[in-house]
Amino acid sequence: MENKVILITGSTDGIGKQAALEFARKGATVLIHGRNPSLGKTVLSEIRKASQNDNVLLYIADFTSLKQVRQLADDILGKNAKLDILVNNAGVYMPRRQLTEDGFEVTFAVNHLAPFLLTNLLLDLLRKSAPSRIINVSSMAHQGARIDLNDLNSTERFDAYDAYSKSKLANLLFTFALADRLNGSSVTVNALHPGVIATKMLRAGFGSMGGRPVEDGAARIAYLVNTTGTERVTGKYFVNDKEQASSSQSRDSKLQNQFWAISEKMVGLSA
């Protein structure tokens, strides 16, 4: 992993933090991201000390703000000559419907719109750094979800688990549509289910429900980051380090393209 530059969103806690630590220990330059400056500085110090690697850098952005997502992209582009790996890991589980400053339902905004915008803003750098990889952390929760293009903001009906599962389906629609758009390039994009991991988000959604250690979730990310044999794999969904068929709706190419166009408008990438 030496000479590799890796950005992991949502890496001041849980799976993202563990993955950042492990990549730092392997000698990578790791760009960690969080929304809380105080916590971010604490985690930055912890990872640098535990890994004996000073090439760990902190970026702050609240994913409920598209303005801050754009600023994050600008900061990364301004300070890094290359980006080998982007791990879209940041996510939330919201028990009640809330809106962002941009007027979007928070679960949908943080789990889909923010990584959609960030990835598109960093694509030129990823292409310049090719061969490079994009890894989207989805979830098996997508299997029971259905996307209603007329109610992406959950205005008609809001259920916490339904909103979360739809956002994870959104991750897959984005993954597959992006893989098609990157076809023929040396930038790959894949999605994964990290497992049911004992994180703050799991506790927020399911209380005292148990989960596997964060090391297990980080290992699923590591598999797609640096395992020999995955270099040219793209447009796939992984569970336990194996390709698995995702839901039929996630593989609907017409829906993928419709959803992409709507997402572009929502984040201001198209008129």
XYZ file of C-alpha atoms in Angstrom:
271
model
C 0.000 0.000 0.000
C 3.010 2.317 0.047
C 2.700 5.207 -2.418
C -1.082 4.770 -2.462
C -3.383 7.650 -1.545
C -6.696 6.522 -0.052
C -9.709 8.643 0.915
C -12.161 7.009 3.322
C -15.280 8.983 4.131
C -16.803 8.546 7.561
C -13.500 7.395 9.019
C -13.561 8.911 12.505
C -15.623 6.005 13.826
C -16.566 2.387 13.203
C -15.557 0.493 10.072
C -14.063 3.545 8.387
C -11.787 4.321 11.309
C -10.563 0.719 11.509
C -9.922 0.586 7.763
C -8.013 3.874 7.925
C -5.834 2.513 10.730
C -5.056 -0.699 8.869
C -4.162 1.081 5.623
C -1.991 3.556 7.530
C -0.171 0.631 9.124
C 0.541 -0.687 5.627
C 2.213 2.592 4.673
C -0.517 4.259 2.638
C -1.256 7.964 2.676
C -4.704 7.976 4.249
C -7.144 10.859 3.979
C -9.622 10.513 6.812
C -12.918 12.365 6.850
C -15.423 13.280 9.534
C -17.882 16.026 10.388
C -16.747 16.813 13.950
C -13.442 18.758 14.084
C -12.689 17.850 17.695
C -13.303 14.134 17.204
C -11.432 14.271 13.912
C -8.314 15.682 15.527
C -8.447 13.044 18.259
C -8.798 10.202 15.738
C -6.050 11.688 13.556
C -3.660 11.632 16.504
C -4.697 8.094 17.473
C -4.174 6.683 13.975
C -0.842 8.427 13.452
C 0.428 7.143 16.801
C -0.872 3.577 16.395
C 0.374 3.262 12.823
C 3.631 5.199 13.198
C 2.608 6.893 9.954
C 2.437 10.687 9.714
C 0.926 10.530 6.227
C -2.570 10.510 7.670
C -4.488 13.696 6.915
C -7.801 14.989 8.216
C -10.614 16.582 6.203
C -13.790 17.946 7.781
C -17.155 18.133 6.016
C -20.752 17.634 7.114
C -22.457 15.492 4.485
C -25.825 17.083 5.239
C -24.469 20.116 3.349
C -23.773 19.895 -0.381
C -21.778 23.109 -0.041
C -19.444 21.374 2.414
C -19.177 18.328 0.130
C -18.058 20.630 -2.682
C -15.554 22.302 -0.358
C -14.235 18.886 0.667
C -13.644 18.004 -2.976
C -11.903 21.337 -3.558
C -9.649 20.773 -0.528
C -8.694 17.275 -1.684
C -8.038 18.397 -5.249
C -5.955 21.311 -4.013
C -3.737 19.269 -1.716
C -3.312 15.925 -3.487
C -1.656 15.228 -6.810
C -3.314 11.820 -7.023
C -6.039 9.652 -5.515
C -5.701 5.903 -5.947
C -8.694 4.720 -3.934
C -11.958 6.334 -2.857
C -13.992 4.494 -0.234
C -17.495 5.932 0.142
C -18.193 4.668 3.638
C -19.951 7.518 5.487
C -23.537 6.762 6.397
C -26.332 7.495 8.853
C -29.484 5.851 10.156
C -32.078 8.451 11.120
C -34.927 7.419 13.439
C -37.019 10.460 12.438
C -37.453 12.366 9.200
C -35.291 15.464 9.087
C -34.287 17.749 6.247
C -30.846 19.057 5.358
C -30.048 22.699 4.680
C -30.586 21.865 0.997
C -34.071 20.502 1.693
C -33.329 16.796 1.318
C -34.211 13.975 3.704
C -31.061 13.376 5.762
C -30.670 9.619 5.201
C -30.926 10.011 1.431
C -28.685 13.080 1.408
C -25.847 11.650 3.493
C -25.932 8.077 2.228
C -26.444 8.820 -1.464
C -26.360 12.437 -2.611
C -23.136 13.334 -0.777
C -21.056 10.396 -2.118
C -22.630 10.814 -5.565
C -21.518 14.447 -5.692
C -18.113 13.850 -4.104
C -17.268 10.984 -6.444
C -18.227 12.954 -9.533
C -16.150 15.931 -8.385
C -13.116 13.672 -7.817
C -13.475 11.616 -11.004
C -10.903 13.555 -13.012
C -8.294 13.019 -10.294
C -9.169 9.326 -10.096
C -8.816 9.032 -13.878
C -5.481 10.854 -13.735
C -4.330 8.426 -11.012
C -5.485 5.272 -12.818
C -5.443 2.410 -12.260
C -7.690 3.488 -9.406
C -10.652 2.133 -7.495
C -13.948 3.374 -6.085
C -15.592 1.294 -3.364
C -19.124 2.014 -2.190
C -20.257 0.583 1.132
C -23.829 -0.595 0.601
C -25.776 -3.171 2.621
C -27.798 -6.348 2.298
C -30.651 -4.134 3.539
C -31.076 -2.995 -0.078
C -32.683 -6.318 -0.983
C -36.146 -5.393 0.262
C -36.082 -1.788 -0.894
C -37.982 -0.170 -3.739
C -37.058 3.216 -5.187
C -39.921 5.599 -5.941
C -38.492 8.242 -8.252
C -41.435 10.502 -7.409
C -40.771 10.429 -3.664
C -37.025 10.204 -3.091
C -37.414 12.686 -0.235
C -39.834 10.405 1.660
C -42.471 13.147 1.712
C -45.436 10.808 1.379
C -44.237 8.283 3.931
C -41.186 7.973 6.175
C -39.993 4.843 7.919
C -36.446 4.810 9.301
C -35.489 1.350 8.077
C -37.180 1.881 4.721
C -35.281 5.159 4.231
C -32.015 3.461 5.126
C -32.599 0.460 2.865
C -33.573 2.740 -0.047
C -30.344 4.685 0.429
C -28.379 1.436 0.228
C -30.236 0.510 -2.956
C -29.288 3.971 -4.202
C -25.623 3.105 -3.567
C -25.961 0.131 -5.912
C -27.835 1.994 -8.636
C -25.035 4.565 -8.500
C -22.313 1.896 -8.538
C -23.637 0.096 -11.584
C -24.418 3.281 -13.525
C -20.961 4.664 -12.794
C -19.290 1.399 -13.815
C -21.009 1.682 -17.192
C -19.835 5.271 -17.580
C -16.269 4.287 -16.700
C -16.237 1.289 -19.021
C -12.954 1.147 -20.902
C -11.113 3.268 -18.366
C -8.763 2.010 -15.685
C -11.049 3.204 -12.889
C -13.096 0.415 -11.300
C -16.132 0.809 -9.080
C -17.684 -1.865 -6.889
C -20.015 -2.085 -3.914
C -20.039 -4.304 -0.868
C -22.045 -5.394 2.129
C -19.635 -5.114 5.087
C -21.588 -7.459 7.328
C -23.658 -6.689 10.396
C -21.027 -4.814 12.357
C -21.178 -3.490 15.926
C -21.088 0.217 15.104
C -22.756 3.372 16.368
C -25.090 3.243 13.368
C -26.183 -0.307 14.177
C -26.964 0.763 17.742
C -28.896 3.776 16.471
C -31.064 1.590 14.291
C -31.408 -1.589 16.289
C -30.494 -0.776 19.889
C -28.682 -3.574 21.676
C -28.627 -5.877 18.648
C -25.232 -7.542 18.438
C -22.827 -7.347 15.561
C -19.418 -8.497 14.441
C -16.271 -6.518 15.310
C -15.264 -3.541 13.182
C -12.194 -5.477 12.027
C -14.527 -7.739 10.023
C -16.094 -4.814 8.196
C -12.693 -3.256 7.526
C -11.498 -6.566 6.078
C -14.335 -6.503 3.534
C -13.152 -3.075 2.371
C -9.523 -4.207 2.323
C -10.417 -7.111 0.055
C -11.566 -4.757 -2.697
C -8.775 -2.268 -2.063
C -5.691 -4.434 -2.396
C -6.461 -8.096 -3.129
C -4.704 -9.507 -6.182
C -7.294 -10.478 -8.763
C -9.728 -7.629 -8.097
C -7.817 -5.018 -10.101
C -10.039 -5.234 -13.186
C -13.290 -6.276 -11.547
C -15.907 -3.545 -11.862
C -19.636 -3.063 -11.566
C -20.050 -5.842 -9.005
C -21.599 -6.300 -5.567
C -19.646 -8.261 -2.954
C -20.729 -10.122 0.175
C -18.072 -11.882 2.267
C -15.467 -11.211 -0.440
C -17.516 -12.961 -3.113
C -19.512 -11.542 -6.004
C -23.218 -11.840 -5.321
C -26.318 -10.916 -7.272
C -27.946 -7.779 -5.922
C -31.684 -7.097 -6.098
C -33.418 -7.066 -9.466
C -34.300 -3.384 -9.132
C -30.658 -2.463 -8.521
C -29.781 -4.134 -11.833
C -32.455 -2.316 -13.854
C -30.373 -0.290 -16.331
C -33.271 2.024 -17.233
C -33.821 2.844 -13.571
C -30.088 3.334 -13.059
C -29.970 5.990 -15.775
C -33.166 7.702 -14.640
C -31.890 7.790 -11.068
C -28.515 9.136 -12.206
C -30.163 12.005 -14.086
C -32.347 12.921 -11.106
C -29.370 12.740 -8.742
C -27.387 15.053 -11.021
C -30.141 17.646 -10.834
C -30.488 17.312 -7.084
C -26.799 18.002 -6.429
C -26.493 20.685 -9.080
C -24.327 18.840 -11.597
C -26.883 19.455 -14.327
C -29.605 22.003 -14.963
